[in-house]
Every structure is written in structure tokens, then in C-alpha cells.
Amino acid sequence: MRQIIFPNWLVWIDKNLKWLFIPKLPLFLVIIQALGFFLVMQKPAFEDKLSLDPVAVFQGDIWRIFTFVAIPLANNFLVFFVLWFFYYIMVWLEDVWGSTLLTVYFLFAWFSTVLVSILLGIHIKEFTYMECSFFFALATVAPNREIHIFFILPIAFKWIAVFIAAVLLVIPLFLGSYEQLLYLILLFANYLLFFGKDYWLLFKRELEKRKRGG
């Protein structure tokens, strides 16, 4: 497991604001998404009422800035696997970071998603990028940790993260616009805030090593 060097302000929050956490956050989010799944299954049109539509928000549907979190990543039987995996990721991160940092990570993910929707006028109908940011965090902290696909094939988290990043990030960046680039950066602001310093220090150490080698 990698030892991540967090920014000083984040270390301060973890040290001085221990009370700042949502109790049972992993269980809470999974229950919310399970409820959202069953509601949408019973009445598909209900999904639009949950989605984060900036136009509707400015017209008074304030609840949308919260309810989009209830829209599950999958809308079929795979939802049970997705929710189990998401819960596993959240619990593991909570064990490593503690409840405070996990909550801060979630709140940044939620806030940046709402900000993207409002600033760019984007109608967000899913929780996908927020969920992926949690997996990227786990893959960064424990890149060689494995999960058994179909309970048989072992695969390291780092390779799953590379695949997801290629599908969700790299392809849109090459084929998309500057607006899409800003969209992706803001959606993953929580990841950049948590791991940006560690990557920067890693980059500096690599440069210094190459200079000494040269």
C-alpha cells in the first residue's frame, strides 16, 4: 500500500475536524442508490426527477442538487454487483483514511459535480464519475490489490483503473472539446485535490534522480 502525502490543509482538517463526517457514509450511499434503482424500475420517468438539471434547479427544483446521487450506475441486474463493489471501495478507503477524509472526498466530489452542472449548463443523469473517482483513489493507494472478475480471474486495481481512465477520460479528451476537458477536470477535482501534491512530489523526485544519473 502506498503512503500518500496529502496537502497540509487536508492533514489539518483530518487532525482538527474529526467531527466532520457523515456517519456510515458507505452504507448510506448504497441504500440511497438501491432506493433510486427500485424507484426508477417502478417508474422510469422518475429518473428525470432525480437528475441534476441546472435549468430545473434555477426554476426551483433545488432537490436535484442532492437527488442525482441516488441514480445508480447500472439500471439492470448488474446494479447489485456495482453497489457491492462501490460499498467495498468506500469501506476500504474509510479503513485507510478514516471517516473524516472519506467524507471530505465525497463532499468535494458532490460539490464539483454540482458546480460543473451549473457553470457549464450540463444535465447530469448519473453518478458515474463520482463513483469512478472513489475507485481511482483506491487504485492509487493500493495499485496491486486484486479483485477476482466473475470470482475467478484475478486482476489488479491499477489495470482496471487504466481501462476506466481510457474509456471515460482519454478518449473524450482526444475527441472532445475544451469544454469537455474542463468538465472532466472539475468532475475529478476531489481526486486532484487529494493526490495532486503526491504526484507533484513524485514527479520532482523522478527529475532529481534523472539529473543525478545524468
Short mmCIF file of C-alpha atoms in Angstrom, two decimals:
data_model
loop_
_atom_site.label_atom_id
_atom_site.label_comp_id
_atom_site.label_asym_id
_atom_site.label_seq_id
_atom_site.Cartn_x
_atom_site.Cartn_y
_atom_site.Cartn_z
CA MET A 1 0.00 0.00 0.00
CA ARG A 2 1.35 3.41 -0.97
CA GLN A 3 1.82 6.09 1.64
CA ILE A 4 0.19 9.19 0.17
CA ILE A 5 1.50 12.65 1.07
CA PHE A 6 -1.63 14.78 1.47
CA PRO A 7 -1.70 18.60 1.24
CA ASN A 8 -1.14 20.39 4.55
CA TRP A 9 -4.68 21.80 4.65
CA LEU A 10 -6.10 18.31 4.29
CA VAL A 11 -3.90 16.98 7.09
CA TRP A 12 -5.11 19.89 9.24
CA ILE A 13 -8.75 19.01 8.55
CA ASP A 14 -8.15 15.38 9.44
CA LYS A 15 -6.38 16.37 12.67
CA ASN A 16 -8.63 19.18 13.88
CA LEU A 17 -12.06 18.46 12.38
CA LYS A 18 -12.54 14.80 13.26
CA TRP A 19 -16.22 15.50 13.92
CA LEU A 20 -16.71 16.46 10.25
CA PHE A 21 -18.00 13.19 8.87
CA ILE A 22 -21.22 11.59 7.68
CA PRO A 23 -21.93 8.51 9.84
CA LYS A 24 -21.99 5.23 7.90
CA LEU A 25 -21.39 7.07 4.62
CA PRO A 26 -20.72 3.92 2.51
CA LEU A 27 -23.91 2.24 3.74
CA PHE A 28 -25.90 5.47 3.35
CA LEU A 29 -24.86 5.93 -0.30
CA VAL A 30 -25.54 2.30 -1.20
CA ILE A 31 -29.00 2.40 0.38
CA ILE A 32 -29.78 5.68 -1.42
CA GLN A 33 -28.74 4.19 -4.77
CA ALA A 34 -30.66 0.97 -4.13
CA LEU A 35 -33.78 3.01 -3.41
CA GLY A 36 -33.16 5.06 -6.54
CA PHE A 37 -32.82 1.87 -8.59
CA PHE A 38 -36.14 0.44 -7.38
CA LEU A 39 -37.93 3.77 -7.85
CA VAL A 40 -36.68 4.10 -11.43
CA MET A 41 -37.52 0.44 -12.14
CA GLN A 42 -41.09 1.02 -10.99
CA LYS A 43 -41.43 4.31 -12.83
CA PRO A 44 -38.67 5.08 -15.41
CA ALA A 45 -39.82 8.70 -15.78
CA PHE A 46 -38.82 9.22 -12.16
CA GLU A 47 -35.15 9.23 -13.19
CA ASP A 48 -35.60 12.63 -14.79
CA LYS A 49 -36.93 13.99 -11.49
CA LEU A 50 -33.78 12.83 -9.72
CA SER A 51 -31.28 14.09 -12.30
CA LEU A 52 -29.23 17.25 -11.93
CA ASP A 53 -30.79 19.60 -14.46
CA PRO A 54 -29.39 23.14 -13.96
CA VAL A 55 -32.34 24.75 -15.75
CA ALA A 56 -34.80 22.99 -13.45
CA VAL A 57 -32.68 23.89 -10.41
CA PHE A 58 -32.89 27.59 -11.24
CA GLN A 59 -36.64 27.17 -11.70
CA GLY A 60 -36.97 25.97 -8.12
CA ASP A 61 -36.18 22.22 -8.19
CA ILE A 62 -33.44 22.64 -5.57
CA TRP A 63 -33.68 18.99 -4.51
CA ARG A 64 -31.95 17.96 -7.74
CA ILE A 65 -28.54 19.03 -6.42
CA PHE A 66 -28.89 16.16 -3.92
CA THR A 67 -31.09 13.53 -5.56
CA PHE A 68 -28.85 12.87 -8.58
CA VAL A 69 -26.66 10.90 -6.16
CA ALA A 70 -29.48 8.33 -5.96
CA ILE A 71 -29.27 7.44 -9.68
CA PRO A 72 -27.37 4.13 -9.83
CA LEU A 73 -24.59 3.41 -12.32
CA ALA A 74 -26.45 0.37 -13.71
CA ASN A 75 -30.17 0.04 -14.46
CA ASN A 76 -30.32 -3.76 -14.66
CA PHE A 77 -29.37 -6.79 -12.58
CA LEU A 78 -25.71 -5.66 -12.66
CA VAL A 79 -26.67 -2.95 -10.18
CA PHE A 80 -26.25 -5.42 -7.32
CA PHE A 81 -22.64 -6.10 -8.30
CA VAL A 82 -21.99 -2.39 -8.84
CA LEU A 83 -23.40 -1.45 -5.43
CA TRP A 84 -21.48 -4.23 -3.71
CA PHE A 85 -18.22 -3.12 -5.37
CA PHE A 86 -18.89 0.55 -4.60
CA TYR A 87 -19.57 -0.31 -0.96
CA TYR A 88 -16.37 -2.36 -0.81
CA ILE A 89 -14.34 0.55 -2.20
CA MET A 90 -15.86 3.05 0.23
CA VAL A 91 -15.37 0.83 3.27
CA TRP A 92 -11.78 0.08 2.32
CA LEU A 93 -10.99 3.79 1.88
CA GLU A 94 -12.67 4.54 5.19
CA ASP A 95 -10.47 1.95 6.90
CA VAL A 96 -7.35 3.55 5.38
CA TRP A 97 -8.26 7.24 5.62
CA GLY A 98 -10.82 7.41 8.38
CA SER A 99 -14.39 8.71 8.22
CA THR A 100 -13.41 12.39 8.09
CA LEU A 101 -11.24 12.23 4.97
CA LEU A 102 -13.70 9.90 3.24
CA THR A 103 -16.49 12.39 3.89
CA VAL A 104 -14.37 15.30 2.66
CA TYR A 105 -13.54 13.34 -0.50
CA PHE A 106 -17.23 12.66 -1.11
CA LEU A 107 -18.25 16.28 -0.43
CA PHE A 108 -15.66 17.57 -2.89
CA ALA A 109 -16.94 15.08 -5.49
CA TRP A 110 -20.52 16.16 -4.89
CA PHE A 111 -19.71 19.90 -4.90
CA SER A 112 -17.57 19.75 -8.07
CA THR A 113 -20.30 17.82 -9.89
CA VAL A 114 -22.92 20.40 -8.96
CA LEU A 115 -20.51 23.19 -9.92
CA VAL A 116 -19.88 21.62 -13.34
CA SER A 117 -23.59 21.32 -13.97
CA ILE A 118 -24.30 24.93 -13.00
CA LEU A 119 -21.29 26.53 -14.74
CA LEU A 120 -21.48 24.59 -18.00
CA GLY A 121 -25.23 24.05 -18.09
CA ILE A 122 -24.81 20.27 -18.28
CA HIS A 123 -27.69 17.96 -17.42
CA ILE A 124 -26.16 15.20 -15.28
CA LYS A 125 -28.17 11.99 -15.21
CA GLU A 126 -25.80 9.65 -13.41
CA PHE A 127 -23.36 9.21 -10.57
CA THR A 128 -20.70 7.56 -12.75
CA TYR A 129 -17.78 9.97 -12.45
CA MET A 130 -18.20 10.36 -8.70
CA GLU A 131 -18.11 6.59 -8.27
CA CYS A 132 -15.09 6.29 -10.54
CA SER A 133 -13.21 8.91 -8.53
CA PHE A 134 -13.51 6.65 -5.47
CA PHE A 135 -12.16 3.71 -7.41
CA PHE A 136 -9.25 5.81 -8.73
CA ALA A 137 -8.45 6.72 -5.13
CA LEU A 138 -8.37 3.06 -4.12
CA ALA A 139 -6.26 2.11 -7.17
CA THR A 140 -3.79 4.89 -6.30
CA VAL A 141 -3.43 3.87 -2.66
CA ALA A 142 -3.34 0.12 -3.35
CA PRO A 143 -2.46 -0.34 -7.05
CA ASN A 144 -1.60 -4.04 -6.74
CA ARG A 145 -4.66 -5.01 -4.74
CA GLU A 146 -6.70 -7.56 -6.69
CA ILE A 147 -10.30 -8.43 -7.31
CA HIS A 148 -11.47 -11.66 -8.92
CA ILE A 149 -13.57 -10.97 -12.01
CA PHE A 150 -16.51 -13.37 -12.04
CA PHE A 151 -14.95 -14.71 -8.83
CA ILE A 152 -12.29 -16.46 -10.96
CA LEU A 153 -9.92 -14.16 -12.85
CA PRO A 154 -7.63 -12.04 -10.60
CA ILE A 155 -6.87 -8.53 -11.84
CA ALA A 156 -5.05 -5.69 -10.12
CA PHE A 157 -6.90 -2.45 -9.40
CA LYS A 158 -4.31 -0.44 -11.32
CA TRP A 159 -5.19 -2.19 -14.58
CA ILE A 160 -8.92 -1.70 -14.03
CA ALA A 161 -8.21 1.98 -13.34
CA VAL A 162 -6.20 2.30 -16.56
CA PHE A 163 -9.05 0.77 -18.56
CA ILE A 164 -11.69 3.01 -16.94
CA ALA A 165 -9.49 6.08 -17.43
CA ALA A 166 -9.05 5.24 -21.12
CA VAL A 167 -12.78 4.84 -21.65
CA LEU A 168 -14.02 7.74 -19.54
CA LEU A 169 -11.15 10.22 -19.81
CA VAL A 170 -8.57 9.70 -22.56
CA ILE A 171 -10.95 9.06 -25.45
CA PRO A 172 -13.21 12.06 -24.67
CA LEU A 173 -10.13 14.29 -24.24
CA PHE A 174 -8.79 13.45 -27.70
CA LEU A 175 -12.14 13.51 -29.44
CA GLY A 176 -13.88 16.20 -27.42
CA SER A 177 -13.73 19.96 -26.93
CA TYR A 178 -12.14 22.30 -24.39
CA GLU A 179 -15.49 22.41 -22.64
CA GLN A 180 -15.35 18.64 -22.18
CA LEU A 181 -11.78 18.96 -20.86
CA LEU A 182 -12.93 21.49 -18.25
CA TYR A 183 -15.88 19.23 -17.49
CA LEU A 184 -13.61 16.27 -16.74
CA ILE A 185 -11.12 18.30 -14.69
CA LEU A 186 -13.85 19.71 -12.48
CA LEU A 187 -15.57 16.36 -12.06
CA PHE A 188 -12.34 14.84 -10.76
CA ALA A 189 -11.40 17.85 -8.64
CA ASN A 190 -11.62 15.74 -5.49
CA TYR A 191 -9.01 13.31 -6.83
CA LEU A 192 -6.70 16.14 -7.90
CA LEU A 193 -7.03 17.88 -4.54
CA PHE A 194 -6.22 14.71 -2.60
CA PHE A 195 -3.45 13.30 -4.79
CA GLY A 196 -2.08 16.31 -6.69
CA LYS A 197 0.66 17.06 -4.13
CA ASP A 198 1.78 13.43 -4.01
CA TYR A 199 2.06 13.24 -7.80
CA TRP A 200 3.96 16.53 -7.90
CA LEU A 201 6.48 15.34 -5.29
CA LEU A 202 6.83 12.05 -7.15
CA PHE A 203 7.50 13.98 -10.37
CA LYS A 204 10.13 16.16 -8.65
CA ARG A 205 11.88 13.11 -7.17
CA GLU A 206 12.00 11.49 -10.58
CA LEU A 207 13.52 14.63 -12.12
CA GLU A 208 16.15 14.83 -9.41
CA LYS A 209 17.00 11.15 -9.86
CA ARG A 210 17.49 11.63 -13.60
CA LYS A 211 19.66 14.70 -13.03
CA ARG A 212 21.88 12.77 -10.65
CA GLY A 213 22.01 9.86 -13.10
CA GLY A 214 23.00 12.22 -15.92
#
